[in-house]
mmCIF file of C-alpha atoms and ligand atoms in Angstrom:
data_model
loop_
_atom_site.group_PDB
_atom_site.id
_atom_site.type_symbol
_atom_site.label_atom_id
_atom_site.label_comp_id
_atom_site.label_asym_id
_atom_site.label_seq_id
_atom_site.Cartn_x
_atom_site.Cartn_y
_atom_site.Cartn_z
ATOM 1 C CA MET A 1 21.364 1.712 -35.092
ATOM 2 C CA LYS A 2 24.145 0.357 -32.890
ATOM 3 C CA ILE A 3 24.084 1.403 -29.232
ATOM 4 C CA ASP A 4 27.288 0.448 -27.389
ATOM 5 C CA ALA A 5 25.528 -0.038 -24.038
ATOM 6 C CA ASN A 6 23.275 -2.737 -25.570
ATOM 7 C CA ASN A 7 26.161 -5.072 -26.428
ATOM 8 C CA LEU A 8 25.072 -8.543 -25.269
ATOM 9 C CA ALA A 9 28.661 -9.507 -24.498
ATOM 10 C CA LEU A 10 29.058 -6.824 -21.814
ATOM 11 C CA LYS A 11 29.598 -7.945 -18.230
ATOM 12 C CA SER A 12 29.783 -5.651 -15.250
ATOM 13 C CA TRP A 13 32.098 -5.687 -12.248
ATOM 14 C CA VAL A 14 29.003 -4.830 -10.202
ATOM 15 C CA ASN A 15 27.290 -8.037 -9.145
ATOM 16 C CA VAL A 16 24.059 -8.739 -11.016
ATOM 17 C CA PRO A 17 22.043 -11.628 -9.542
ATOM 18 C CA GLN A 18 20.802 -14.327 -11.898
ATOM 19 C CA GLY A 19 17.415 -13.364 -13.340
ATOM 20 C CA SER A 20 17.765 -9.690 -12.372
ATOM 21 C CA ASP A 21 15.781 -7.164 -14.402
ATOM 22 C CA PHE A 22 18.780 -4.849 -14.280
ATOM 23 C CA PRO A 23 21.872 -6.212 -16.044
ATOM 24 C CA ILE A 24 24.448 -3.838 -17.540
ATOM 25 C CA GLN A 25 22.421 -3.883 -20.785
ATOM 26 C CA ASN A 26 19.510 -2.120 -19.053
ATOM 27 C CA LEU A 27 20.736 0.824 -16.911
ATOM 28 C CA PRO A 28 17.399 2.557 -16.201
ATOM 29 C CA PHE A 29 17.189 5.983 -14.592
ATOM 30 C CA GLY A 30 15.374 6.966 -11.417
ATOM 31 C CA ILE A 31 15.358 9.380 -8.484
ATOM 32 C CA PHE A 32 16.471 8.185 -5.069
ATOM 33 C CA LYS A 33 17.894 9.203 -1.742
ATOM 34 C CA THR A 34 19.667 7.464 1.095
ATOM 35 C CA ALA A 35 19.018 8.056 4.795
ATOM 36 C CA SER A 36 21.629 10.815 4.772
ATOM 37 C CA SER A 37 21.349 12.264 1.247
ATOM 38 C CA THR A 38 19.086 14.538 -0.771
ATOM 39 C CA LEU A 39 17.142 13.321 -3.805
ATOM 40 C CA ARG A 40 19.315 12.781 -6.846
ATOM 41 C CA VAL A 41 19.506 10.944 -10.172
ATOM 42 C CA GLY A 42 20.418 7.281 -9.920
ATOM 43 C CA LEU A 43 20.976 4.452 -12.297
ATOM 44 C CA ARG A 44 20.133 0.866 -11.404
ATOM 45 C CA ILE A 45 22.377 -2.143 -11.921
ATOM 46 C CA GLY A 46 21.597 -5.473 -10.260
ATOM 47 C CA ASP A 47 20.665 -4.703 -6.666
ATOM 48 C CA SER A 48 22.811 -1.569 -6.650
ATOM 49 C CA VAL A 49 22.253 2.061 -7.507
ATOM 50 C CA LEU A 50 24.827 4.319 -9.046
ATOM 51 C CA ASP A 51 24.676 7.907 -7.788
ATOM 52 C CA LEU A 52 25.067 10.223 -10.793
ATOM 53 C CA LYS A 53 25.473 13.339 -8.676
ATOM 54 C CA GLU A 54 28.517 11.831 -6.974
ATOM 55 C CA LEU A 55 29.759 10.401 -10.248
ATOM 56 C CA TYR A 56 29.538 13.845 -11.846
ATOM 57 C CA GLU A 57 31.312 15.536 -8.950
ATOM 58 C CA LEU A 58 34.114 12.972 -9.108
ATOM 59 C CA GLY A 59 34.679 13.891 -12.750
ATOM 60 C CA TYR A 60 33.555 10.685 -14.416
ATOM 61 C CA LEU A 61 30.996 12.408 -16.646
ATOM 62 C CA HIS A 62 33.211 15.098 -18.148
ATOM 63 C CA GLY A 63 32.786 15.920 -21.817
ATOM 64 C CA LEU A 64 29.040 15.294 -21.704
ATOM 65 C CA PRO A 65 26.633 18.264 -21.939
ATOM 66 C CA PHE A 66 25.437 18.050 -18.322
ATOM 67 C CA VAL A 67 25.820 20.287 -15.276
ATOM 68 C CA LEU A 68 25.687 19.283 -11.614
ATOM 69 C CA SER A 69 22.072 20.395 -11.185
ATOM 70 C CA ASP A 70 20.988 17.923 -13.875
ATOM 71 C CA PHE A 71 21.834 15.130 -11.404
ATOM 72 C CA ASP A 72 21.538 16.972 -8.088
ATOM 73 C CA ASN A 73 17.833 17.194 -8.720
ATOM 74 C CA GLU A 74 14.583 15.765 -7.426
ATOM 75 C CA PHE A 75 13.420 14.940 -10.962
ATOM 76 C CA LEU A 76 14.910 13.598 -14.199
ATOM 77 C CA ASN A 77 13.452 16.455 -16.264
ATOM 78 C CA SER A 78 16.533 18.680 -16.151
ATOM 79 C CA MET A 79 18.733 15.832 -17.388
ATOM 80 C CA MET A 80 16.142 14.884 -20.010
ATOM 81 C CA LYS A 81 16.019 18.475 -21.288
ATOM 82 C CA LYS A 82 19.465 17.841 -22.772
ATOM 83 C CA GLY A 83 17.802 15.541 -25.303
ATOM 84 C CA LYS A 84 18.139 12.085 -26.785
ATOM 85 C CA GLN A 85 21.735 12.185 -27.939
ATOM 86 C CA ALA A 86 22.949 13.494 -24.569
ATOM 87 C CA THR A 87 21.151 10.841 -22.503
ATOM 88 C CA ARG A 88 22.246 8.148 -24.969
ATOM 89 C CA ASP A 89 25.871 9.264 -24.598
ATOM 90 C CA LEU A 90 25.423 9.325 -20.825
ATOM 91 C CA ARG A 91 24.114 5.751 -20.732
ATOM 92 C CA ASN A 92 26.961 4.619 -22.996
ATOM 93 C CA ARG A 93 29.507 6.333 -20.754
ATOM 94 C CA ILE A 94 28.119 4.704 -17.635
ATOM 95 C CA SER A 95 27.971 1.338 -19.348
ATOM 96 C CA HIS A 96 31.681 1.751 -20.091
ATOM 97 C CA LEU A 97 32.407 2.700 -16.459
ATOM 98 C CA LEU A 98 30.577 -0.405 -15.235
ATOM 99 C CA ASP A 99 32.225 -2.717 -17.791
ATOM 100 C CA VAL A 100 34.384 -5.394 -16.161
ATOM 101 C CA LYS A 101 37.067 -4.625 -18.748
ATOM 102 C CA ASN A 102 37.381 -1.016 -17.578
ATOM 103 C CA ASN A 103 39.331 -0.209 -14.413
ATOM 104 C CA GLU A 104 38.572 3.532 -14.170
ATOM 105 C CA LEU A 105 35.951 3.287 -11.432
ATOM 106 C CA GLN A 106 36.302 -0.421 -10.681
ATOM 107 C CA ALA A 107 39.800 0.062 -9.231
ATOM 108 C CA ASN A 108 38.904 2.990 -6.975
ATOM 109 C CA SER A 109 37.270 1.613 -3.839
ATOM 110 C CA ASN A 110 36.823 5.067 -2.263
ATOM 111 C CA HIS A 111 34.896 6.262 -5.292
ATOM 112 C CA ILE A 112 32.844 3.065 -5.392
ATOM 113 C CA GLN A 113 31.921 3.647 -1.780
ATOM 114 C CA GLN A 114 30.794 7.186 -2.634
ATOM 115 C CA CYS A 115 28.892 6.311 -5.821
ATOM 116 C CA ILE A 116 27.231 2.959 -5.216
ATOM 117 C CA SER A 117 24.519 2.050 -2.729
ATOM 118 C CA SER A 118 22.531 -1.114 -2.190
ATOM 119 C CA VAL A 119 18.862 -0.855 -3.141
ATOM 120 C CA LYS A 120 18.148 -1.871 0.464
ATOM 121 C CA GLU A 121 19.611 1.442 1.670
ATOM 122 C CA ILE A 122 17.654 3.771 -0.592
ATOM 123 C CA THR A 123 14.197 5.237 -1.031
ATOM 124 C CA MET A 124 12.840 5.813 -4.513
ATOM 125 C CA SER A 125 10.919 8.955 -5.428
ATOM 126 C CA MET A 126 8.755 10.047 -8.378
ATOM 127 C CA PRO A 127 11.283 10.047 -11.220
ATOM 128 C CA VAL A 128 9.635 12.600 -13.454
ATOM 129 C CA GLN A 129 7.810 15.852 -12.902
ATOM 130 C CA ILE A 130 4.885 14.955 -15.119
ATOM 131 C CA GLY A 131 3.323 17.956 -16.795
ATOM 132 C CA ASP A 132 0.559 16.285 -18.727
ATOM 133 C CA TYR A 133 -0.725 12.752 -18.742
ATOM 134 C CA THR A 134 -2.484 11.242 -21.738
ATOM 135 C CA ASP A 135 -3.994 7.773 -21.792
ATOM 136 C CA PHE A 136 -4.537 5.899 -25.024
ATOM 137 C CA TYR A 137 -6.866 2.972 -25.695
ATOM 138 C CA SER A 138 -4.590 1.135 -28.085
ATOM 139 C CA SER A 139 -5.191 -2.565 -27.412
ATOM 140 C CA ARG A 140 -7.631 -3.980 -29.915
ATOM 141 C CA GLU A 141 -8.328 -6.971 -27.675
ATOM 142 C CA HIS A 142 -9.139 -4.703 -24.732
ATOM 143 C CA ALA A 143 -11.331 -2.356 -26.757
ATOM 144 C CA THR A 144 -13.115 -5.363 -28.285
ATOM 145 C CA ASN A 145 -13.700 -6.978 -24.888
ATOM 146 C CA ILE A 146 -15.059 -3.778 -23.372
ATOM 147 C CA GLY A 147 -17.209 -3.059 -26.434
ATOM 148 C CA THR A 148 -18.553 -6.621 -26.365
ATOM 149 C CA MET A 149 -19.507 -6.309 -22.709
ATOM 150 C CA ILE A 150 -21.050 -2.861 -22.661
ATOM 151 C CA ARG A 151 -22.471 -2.629 -26.176
ATOM 152 C CA ASP A 152 -22.767 -5.389 -28.722
ATOM 153 C CA PRO A 153 -20.349 -8.187 -29.725
ATOM 154 C CA LYS A 154 -21.099 -7.535 -33.403
ATOM 155 C CA ASN A 155 -20.087 -3.875 -33.166
ATOM 156 C CA ALA A 156 -17.596 -4.114 -30.332
ATOM 157 C CA LEU A 157 -15.156 -1.618 -31.851
ATOM 158 C CA MET A 158 -16.422 1.910 -32.405
ATOM 159 C CA PRO A 159 -16.237 2.950 -36.112
ATOM 160 C CA ASN A 160 -13.272 5.264 -35.393
ATOM 161 C CA TRP A 161 -11.144 2.727 -33.545
ATOM 162 C CA LEU A 162 -9.265 1.218 -36.498
ATOM 163 C CA TRP A 163 -8.501 4.718 -37.832
ATOM 164 C CA ILE A 164 -7.563 6.721 -34.740
ATOM 165 C CA PRO A 165 -5.272 5.915 -31.796
ATOM 166 C CA VAL A 166 -8.078 6.884 -29.416
ATOM 167 C CA GLY A 167 -7.001 8.666 -26.248
ATOM 168 C CA TYR A 168 -8.021 11.155 -23.578
ATOM 169 C CA HIS A 169 -6.312 13.640 -21.304
ATOM 170 C CA GLY A 170 -5.806 12.246 -17.824
ATOM 171 C CA ARG A 171 -4.604 13.896 -14.649
ATOM 172 C CA ALA A 172 -0.920 14.109 -13.703
ATOM 173 C CA SER A 173 -1.303 15.188 -10.070
ATOM 174 C CA SER A 174 -2.463 11.767 -8.854
ATOM 175 C CA ILE A 175 0.266 9.677 -10.520
ATOM 176 C CA ILE A 176 2.203 7.904 -7.775
ATOM 177 C CA ILE A 177 5.114 5.479 -7.683
ATOM 178 C CA SER A 178 5.365 1.879 -6.663
ATOM 179 C CA GLY A 179 5.058 1.351 -2.927
ATOM 180 C CA GLN A 180 2.566 4.120 -2.260
ATOM 181 C CA ASP A 181 -0.818 2.903 -1.012
ATOM 182 C CA ILE A 182 -4.127 4.206 -2.324
ATOM 183 C CA HIS A 183 -7.528 4.526 -0.713
ATOM 184 C CA ARG A 184 -10.602 3.129 -2.368
ATOM 185 C CA PRO A 185 -12.232 6.103 -4.101
ATOM 186 C CA LYS A 186 -15.705 7.367 -3.265
ATOM 187 C CA GLY A 187 -18.163 8.903 -5.670
ATOM 188 C CA GLN A 188 -21.424 8.480 -7.520
ATOM 189 C CA ILE A 189 -22.479 5.023 -8.545
ATOM 190 C CA ARG A 190 -25.786 3.721 -9.797
ATOM 191 C CA PRO A 191 -25.882 -0.036 -9.146
ATOM 192 C CA ASN A 192 -29.632 -0.098 -9.854
ATOM 193 C CA PRO A 193 -30.360 1.551 -13.226
ATOM 194 C CA GLU A 194 -34.012 1.985 -12.170
ATOM 195 C CA ALA A 195 -33.095 3.927 -9.023
ATOM 196 C CA ASP A 196 -31.288 7.172 -8.168
ATOM 197 C CA PRO A 197 -27.491 7.150 -7.961
ATOM 198 C CA LEU A 198 -25.732 6.674 -4.607
ATOM 199 C CA TYR A 199 -22.773 8.429 -3.005
ATOM 200 C CA GLU A 200 -20.605 5.561 -1.746
ATOM 201 C CA PRO A 201 -17.182 3.946 -1.891
ATOM 202 C CA CYS A 202 -16.566 2.445 -5.306
ATOM 203 C CA ARG A 203 -17.596 -1.234 -5.404
ATOM 204 C CA LEU A 204 -15.909 -2.212 -8.660
ATOM 205 C CA LEU A 205 -12.279 -1.153 -8.202
ATOM 206 C CA ASP A 206 -10.030 -2.355 -11.013
ATOM 207 C CA PHE A 207 -6.436 -2.226 -12.153
ATOM 208 C CA GLU A 208 -5.411 -1.571 -15.743
ATOM 209 C CA LEU A 209 -2.253 -3.293 -16.955
ATOM 210 C CA GLU A 210 -0.524 -0.602 -18.976
ATOM 211 C CA MET A 211 2.862 0.713 -19.910
ATOM 212 C CA ALA A 212 3.664 4.385 -20.327
ATOM 213 C CA PHE A 213 6.300 6.378 -22.169
ATOM 214 C CA ILE A 214 7.932 9.603 -21.035
ATOM 215 C CA THR A 215 8.687 12.339 -23.552
ATOM 216 C CA TYR A 216 11.610 14.645 -24.103
ATOM 217 C CA GLU A 217 10.858 18.282 -24.883
ATOM 218 C CA GLY A 218 8.675 18.250 -28.001
ATOM 219 C CA LYS A 219 8.212 20.799 -30.749
ATOM 220 C CA ALA A 220 6.681 24.256 -30.621
ATOM 221 C CA LEU A 221 2.909 24.650 -30.438
ATOM 222 C CA GLY A 222 1.553 24.226 -33.952
ATOM 223 C CA ASP A 223 4.220 21.757 -35.103
ATOM 224 C CA SER A 224 3.805 17.994 -35.379
ATOM 225 C CA ILE A 225 6.122 15.081 -34.611
ATOM 226 C CA THR A 226 6.183 12.521 -37.423
ATOM 227 C CA THR A 227 6.338 8.763 -36.918
ATOM 228 C CA THR A 228 9.910 8.916 -38.266
ATOM 229 C CA GLU A 229 10.922 11.494 -35.648
ATOM 230 C CA ALA A 230 8.889 10.125 -32.747
ATOM 231 C CA GLU A 231 11.574 7.915 -31.147
ATOM 232 C CA ASP A 232 13.845 10.950 -30.790
ATOM 233 C CA TYR A 233 11.176 12.457 -28.541
ATOM 234 C CA ILE A 234 10.702 9.422 -26.273
ATOM 235 C CA PHE A 235 13.038 9.032 -23.298
ATOM 236 C CA GLY A 236 11.858 5.692 -21.966
ATOM 237 C CA MET A 237 9.104 3.531 -20.567
ATOM 238 C CA CYS A 238 7.723 2.300 -17.269
ATOM 239 C CA LEU A 239 5.010 -0.015 -16.013
ATOM 240 C CA PHE A 240 1.738 1.726 -15.339
ATOM 241 C CA ASN A 241 -1.318 0.661 -13.358
ATOM 242 C CA ASP A 242 -4.114 3.008 -14.344
ATOM 243 C CA TRP A 243 -6.528 2.399 -11.458
ATOM 244 C CA SER A 244 -10.165 2.526 -12.490
ATOM 245 C CA ALA A 245 -13.472 2.637 -10.641
ATOM 246 C CA ARG A 246 -15.728 0.773 -13.064
ATOM 247 C CA ASP A 247 -19.018 1.646 -11.362
ATOM 248 C CA ILE A 248 -18.180 5.350 -11.173
ATOM 249 C CA GLN A 249 -17.024 5.154 -14.802
ATOM 250 C CA THR A 250 -20.229 3.539 -16.081
ATOM 251 C CA TRP A 251 -22.375 6.303 -14.604
ATOM 252 C CA GLU A 252 -20.209 9.323 -15.348
ATOM 253 C CA TYR A 253 -18.653 8.688 -18.749
ATOM 254 C CA VAL A 254 -21.443 9.944 -20.998
ATOM 255 C CA PRO A 255 -20.892 12.206 -22.925
ATOM 256 C CA LEU A 256 -17.341 13.440 -22.206
ATOM 257 C CA GLY A 257 -15.561 10.230 -21.192
ATOM 258 C CA PRO A 258 -13.751 9.177 -18.035
ATOM 259 C CA PHE A 259 -13.291 11.669 -15.189
ATOM 260 C CA LEU A 260 -13.353 10.784 -11.470
ATOM 261 C CA SER A 261 -13.322 7.053 -12.211
ATOM 262 C CA LYS A 262 -9.747 7.448 -13.428
ATOM 263 C CA ASN A 263 -8.120 10.445 -11.789
ATOM 264 C CA PHE A 264 -7.885 9.249 -8.167
ATOM 265 C CA ALA A 265 -4.606 7.364 -8.759
ATOM 266 C CA SER A 266 -2.353 5.806 -11.363
ATOM 267 C CA SER A 267 0.755 3.911 -10.207
ATOM 268 C CA MET A 268 4.048 3.832 -12.112
ATOM 269 C CA SER A 269 7.245 1.858 -11.663
ATOM 270 C CA ALA A 270 10.151 3.819 -10.237
ATOM 271 C CA TRP A 271 12.814 3.059 -12.856
ATOM 272 C CA ILE A 272 12.514 4.486 -16.369
ATOM 273 C CA VAL A 273 13.932 2.020 -18.886
ATOM 274 C CA THR A 274 15.305 3.955 -21.844
ATOM 275 C CA LEU A 275 13.918 3.373 -25.317
ATOM 276 C CA ASP A 276 17.551 2.692 -26.260
ATOM 277 C CA ALA A 277 17.703 -0.281 -23.881
ATOM 278 C CA LEU A 278 14.517 -1.654 -25.462
ATOM 279 C CA GLU A 279 15.897 -1.387 -29.018
ATOM 280 C CA PRO A 280 16.986 -5.095 -29.173
ATOM 281 C CA PHE A 281 13.456 -6.187 -28.274
ATOM 282 C CA LYS A 282 11.633 -4.583 -31.175
ATOM 283 C CA VAL A 283 9.183 -6.739 -33.117
ATOM 284 C CA GLU A 284 6.592 -6.330 -35.838
ATOM 285 C CA GLY A 285 3.219 -5.198 -34.537
ATOM 286 C CA PRO A 286 -0.218 -6.484 -35.521
ATOM 287 C CA VAL A 287 -1.224 -6.033 -39.166
ATOM 288 C CA GLN A 288 -3.146 -2.777 -39.488
ATOM 289 C CA ASP A 289 -6.158 -3.107 -41.749
ATOM 290 C CA PRO A 290 -7.616 -0.789 -43.018
ATOM 291 C CA LYS A 291 -4.427 0.918 -44.174
ATOM 292 C CA VAL A 292 -3.720 3.810 -41.843
ATOM 293 C CA LEU A 293 -3.806 7.450 -42.954
ATOM 294 C CA SER A 294 -0.494 8.836 -44.193
ATOM 295 C CA TYR A 295 0.597 10.564 -40.962
ATOM 296 C CA LEU A 296 0.274 7.226 -39.113
ATOM 297 C CA GLU A 297 2.364 5.230 -41.589
ATOM 298 C CA PHE A 298 5.738 4.094 -40.295
ATOM 299 C CA GLU A 299 8.747 2.085 -41.419
ATOM 300 C CA GLY A 300 10.501 -0.748 -39.608
ATOM 301 C CA LYS A 301 9.676 -2.501 -36.371
ATOM 302 C CA LYS A 302 7.983 -0.214 -33.845
ATOM 303 C CA SER A 303 6.438 -2.683 -31.410
ATOM 304 C CA TYR A 304 8.212 -4.196 -28.399
ATOM 305 C CA ASP A 305 8.243 -7.726 -27.029
ATOM 306 C CA ILE A 306 7.738 -7.025 -23.329
ATOM 307 C CA ASN A 307 6.216 -9.722 -21.122
ATOM 308 C CA LEU A 308 3.742 -8.297 -18.647
ATOM 309 C CA GLU A 309 2.219 -9.862 -15.548
ATOM 310 C CA VAL A 310 -0.274 -8.960 -12.863
ATOM 311 C CA SER A 311 -0.564 -10.586 -9.451
ATOM 312 C CA ILE A 312 -3.020 -10.018 -6.627
ATOM 313 C CA GLN A 313 -1.848 -10.475 -3.056
ATOM 314 C CA PRO A 314 -4.480 -10.478 -0.291
ATOM 315 C CA GLU A 315 -3.184 -9.203 3.037
ATOM 316 C CA ASN A 316 -0.810 -11.704 4.734
ATOM 317 C CA GLN A 317 -1.276 -14.193 1.889
ATOM 318 C CA GLU A 318 0.707 -15.429 -1.064
ATOM 319 C CA GLU A 319 0.249 -13.588 -4.332
ATOM 320 C CA THR A 320 -1.634 -15.174 -7.235
ATOM 321 C CA LEU A 321 -0.688 -14.531 -10.848
ATOM 322 C CA VAL A 322 -3.906 -13.452 -12.603
ATOM 323 C CA CYS A 323 -2.721 -12.161 -15.987
ATOM 324 C CA GLN A 324 0.127 -12.646 -18.443
ATOM 325 C CA SER A 325 0.144 -10.306 -21.414
ATOM 326 C CA ASN A 326 2.613 -8.577 -23.735
ATOM 327 C CA ILE A 327 2.795 -5.088 -25.220
ATOM 328 C CA LYS A 328 3.566 -6.652 -28.612
ATOM 329 C CA TYR A 329 -0.178 -7.256 -28.938
ATOM 330 C CA MET A 330 -0.880 -3.517 -28.892
ATOM 331 C CA TYR A 331 -2.448 -2.361 -32.180
ATOM 332 C CA TRP A 332 -1.285 1.261 -32.210
ATOM 333 C CA ASN A 333 2.443 1.602 -31.453
ATOM 334 C CA LEU A 334 4.257 4.361 -29.573
ATOM 335 C CA VAL A 335 5.361 6.330 -32.620
ATOM 336 C CA GLN A 336 1.824 6.316 -33.989
ATOM 337 C CA GLN A 337 0.496 7.472 -30.617
ATOM 338 C CA LEU A 338 2.929 10.392 -30.489
ATOM 339 C CA ALA A 339 2.388 11.320 -34.151
ATOM 340 C CA HIS A 340 -1.345 11.289 -33.589
ATOM 341 C CA HIS A 341 -1.085 13.308 -30.376
ATOM 342 C CA THR A 342 0.782 16.081 -32.202
ATOM 343 C CA VAL A 343 -0.856 15.915 -35.634
ATOM 344 C CA ASN A 344 -3.064 18.884 -34.738
ATOM 345 C CA GLY A 345 -0.103 20.905 -33.467
ATOM 346 C CA CYS A 346 -0.515 19.982 -29.789
ATOM 347 C CA ASN A 347 2.835 20.524 -28.077
ATOM 348 C CA VAL A 348 4.208 17.821 -25.789
ATOM 349 C CA ARG A 349 6.698 18.856 -23.142
ATOM 350 C CA CYS A 350 9.628 17.290 -21.360
ATOM 351 C CA GLY A 351 8.226 14.848 -18.810
ATOM 352 C CA ASP A 352 4.801 14.234 -20.292
ATOM 353 C CA LEU A 353 3.520 10.719 -19.676
ATOM 354 C CA MET A 354 1.582 8.746 -22.273
ATOM 355 C CA GLY A 355 -0.227 5.615 -21.094
ATOM 356 C CA SER A 356 -0.774 2.797 -23.567
ATOM 357 C CA GLY A 357 -4.236 1.887 -22.437
ATOM 358 C CA THR A 358 -4.962 -1.535 -20.966
ATOM 359 C CA ILE A 359 -2.849 -4.158 -22.727
ATOM 360 C CA SER A 360 -4.942 -7.279 -23.193
ATOM 361 C CA GLY A 361 -3.786 -10.249 -25.224
ATOM 362 C CA PRO A 362 -5.847 -12.690 -27.292
ATOM 363 C CA THR A 363 -6.541 -15.301 -24.581
ATOM 364 C CA PRO A 364 -8.655 -14.934 -21.409
ATOM 365 C CA ASP A 365 -5.574 -15.336 -19.170
ATOM 366 C CA SER A 366 -3.952 -12.375 -20.927
ATOM 367 C CA TYR A 367 -6.679 -9.818 -20.239
ATOM 368 C CA GLY A 368 -5.284 -6.718 -18.533
ATOM 369 C CA SER A 369 -8.091 -5.791 -16.138
ATOM 370 C CA MET A 370 -10.443 -7.471 -13.671
ATOM 371 C CA MET A 371 -13.329 -6.144 -15.776
ATOM 372 C CA GLU A 372 -12.197 -8.507 -18.532
ATOM 373 C CA LEU A 373 -10.656 -11.307 -16.427
ATOM 374 C CA SER A 374 -13.871 -11.723 -14.439
ATOM 375 C CA TRP A 375 -15.962 -10.745 -17.473
ATOM 376 C CA ARG A 376 -17.712 -7.935 -15.620
ATOM 377 C CA GLY A 377 -17.954 -10.002 -12.463
ATOM 378 C CA THR A 378 -19.650 -13.027 -14.045
ATOM 379 C CA LYS A 379 -16.557 -15.290 -13.814
ATOM 380 C CA PRO A 380 -14.802 -14.722 -10.492
ATOM 381 C CA LEU A 381 -11.128 -15.676 -10.203
ATOM 382 C CA THR A 382 -10.044 -17.993 -7.400
ATOM 383 C CA LEU A 383 -6.870 -16.950 -5.608
ATOM 384 C CA LYS A 384 -4.373 -19.302 -3.952
ATOM 385 C CA ASP A 385 -5.881 -18.669 -0.525
ATOM 386 C CA GLY A 386 -9.233 -19.911 -1.847
ATOM 387 C CA SER A 387 -10.889 -16.515 -1.900
ATOM 388 C CA GLU A 388 -12.652 -15.211 -5.002
ATOM 389 C CA ARG A 389 -12.170 -11.911 -6.798
ATOM 390 C CA LYS A 390 -14.442 -10.190 -9.260
ATOM 391 C CA PHE A 391 -12.748 -6.845 -8.626
ATOM 392 C CA ILE A 392 -10.076 -5.601 -6.186
ATOM 393 C CA GLN A 393 -10.861 -5.734 -2.477
ATOM 394 C CA ASP A 394 -9.613 -3.575 0.385
ATOM 395 C CA LYS A 395 -6.147 -4.602 1.643
ATOM 396 C CA ASP A 396 -5.348 -6.353 -1.658
ATOM 397 C CA THR A 397 -1.964 -5.518 -3.125
ATOM 398 C CA VAL A 398 -1.769 -5.416 -6.914
ATOM 399 C CA ILE A 399 1.640 -6.062 -8.462
ATOM 400 C CA LEU A 400 2.587 -5.421 -12.091
ATOM 401 C CA ARG A 401 5.831 -6.778 -13.513
ATOM 402 C CA GLY A 402 7.403 -6.568 -16.957
ATOM 403 C CA TYR A 403 10.530 -7.759 -18.714
ATOM 404 C CA CYS A 404 12.058 -8.454 -22.113
ATOM 405 C CA SER A 405 14.279 -11.432 -22.714
ATOM 406 C CA ASN A 406 16.392 -12.729 -25.587
ATOM 407 C CA ASP A 407 19.779 -14.340 -26.116
ATOM 408 C CA GLY A 408 20.102 -14.835 -22.377
ATOM 409 C CA VAL A 409 19.775 -11.136 -21.559
ATOM 410 C CA ARG A 410 16.795 -9.972 -19.534
ATOM 411 C CA VAL A 411 15.907 -6.278 -19.471
ATOM 412 C CA GLY A 412 13.133 -5.587 -17.013
ATOM 413 C CA PHE A 413 11.127 -2.861 -15.378
ATOM 414 C CA GLY A 414 11.002 -4.159 -11.817
ATOM 415 C CA GLU A 415 7.514 -3.893 -10.419
ATOM 416 C CA VAL A 416 4.663 -1.608 -9.471
ATOM 417 C CA VAL A 417 3.278 -2.552 -6.088
ATOM 418 C CA THR A 418 0.160 -0.808 -4.783
ATOM 419 C CA LYS A 419 -1.935 -1.699 -1.764
ATOM 420 C CA VAL A 420 -5.585 -0.696 -1.632
ATOM 421 C CA LEU A 421 -6.723 0.688 1.717
ATOM 422 C CA PRO A 422 -10.381 1.141 2.665
ATOM 423 C CA ALA A 423 -12.154 4.337 1.593
ATOM 424 C CA LYS A 424 -11.433 7.339 3.817
HETATM 425 MN MN1 LIG B 1 -6.206 3.517 -18.751
#
C-alpha cells in the first residue's frame, strides 16, 4: 500500500527541528485550544500545530467527507466516524498543503497566522472520548517475568497464554493525558500474609510501559473483525502508562482479576499517531509456536518497530532512564488482539482504547515495569541523584517516550509525563 503522506522525500515549509518526533511524515491528530479559542482538532508538525477547524473554514479541506463540527469539536470521535479512507485522505491532503513544493497555504501569510500556532501557545486535551478500555497482556517476556515471580519459573506462562491474547476490561473514566498529575491510590493491602489486610495508601506503586490503539467504529454486535480487516478498524496509536498498585493487586486479584489496583489512572500521550504513519515501520513479529488457531492467523508484517523508553524524575532532579524496550517484542500483534476481541461477536465502537499490556523486552534493562526492573523490590535501581527506587515514590515524575526511525526519518509519539502526588 502506498500512502502519499509517508513519502520519505517530503519536506515541509513549516520548520521541523532536528530530531523532532513530528516531521511531515508523521502528522498525528490531537485536541487543543489556545488562550482565546475553544477546543478543536489539531495536527502536529515540528513545534507547531495546524488548526483543522480554521483550515476547514478557509476552504482548504473541500472535497473531503467532513463537516465543520468534525473539527470544531472537543474530541476526535466525530472525525474518526468518517472512517479509515476519509482520515487517510485528510492526512494526505494536509501533507500536500504542508509540502514545501506547494504554495497554496505556504504563500498566504494571513491564513498561516490563522491556522498555525506554536505548541508553546496551546493546551492539549483528551483527544478521544473513550467508550471502552481493554487491556491486553501480550508481551511474552512480561507475562513470563510476572509468572516467574508470583508462581513458578518452570510454569511461568499460564497454559492458555500461547493460545489466547489474554485481556481484561479496564475502566475508561480514569484515563488521563500527559501532564495531568495523579494521587497515590489508597485501598486494601496485606503486606503480612499472616495478618489481616490494612486500609492504607498503596506502597508498591508502579508504571506499566504500554502502547494503546484507538478504534474506528466497528461492526454490529454479533459480527467479528478478521485479522485481514483489523487495520481498517484501527485509527492510530499512543503511548500508554497503565498505572498499577502492585500491593492492592496482589490481594484483590483472585478470582476475577485486576480491579482497584488498575482503575485509579492510566496516562496516555496527547497526539494520536495514525496507523498509516506507522506503515513504513512494520516488521515481522516473534515466531508463534504453537501455531495459532485459524481466526488468529494473519498474513504479512503486523508488528511495529517502535523504540520505547521510561525515565523517572525525582522532584527538582534530573531524570534517569530506567527502561528501553520496543513493541516489536510483543507476541500478540494488534490485528490478532482486535480479531480476538471480536471473535465472540463483541462490538467495538469508535474511540475504544486497547492497551497492549506491559511491553517488556528480553533483557533486564528492557523490562516495562518497576515490578520487573527491581524484581519485586529485591534489586533496587539507583537514580542519578543517588536515591534508590524499588517502586515509584511520591513527587516522582514518570516519563514515557516512543519513536520509530529509519532512513533518516523519525516518527514519534512525544511523551507521557505524569507526576505522582501523595495520597489524598
Ligand atoms: Mn496494563
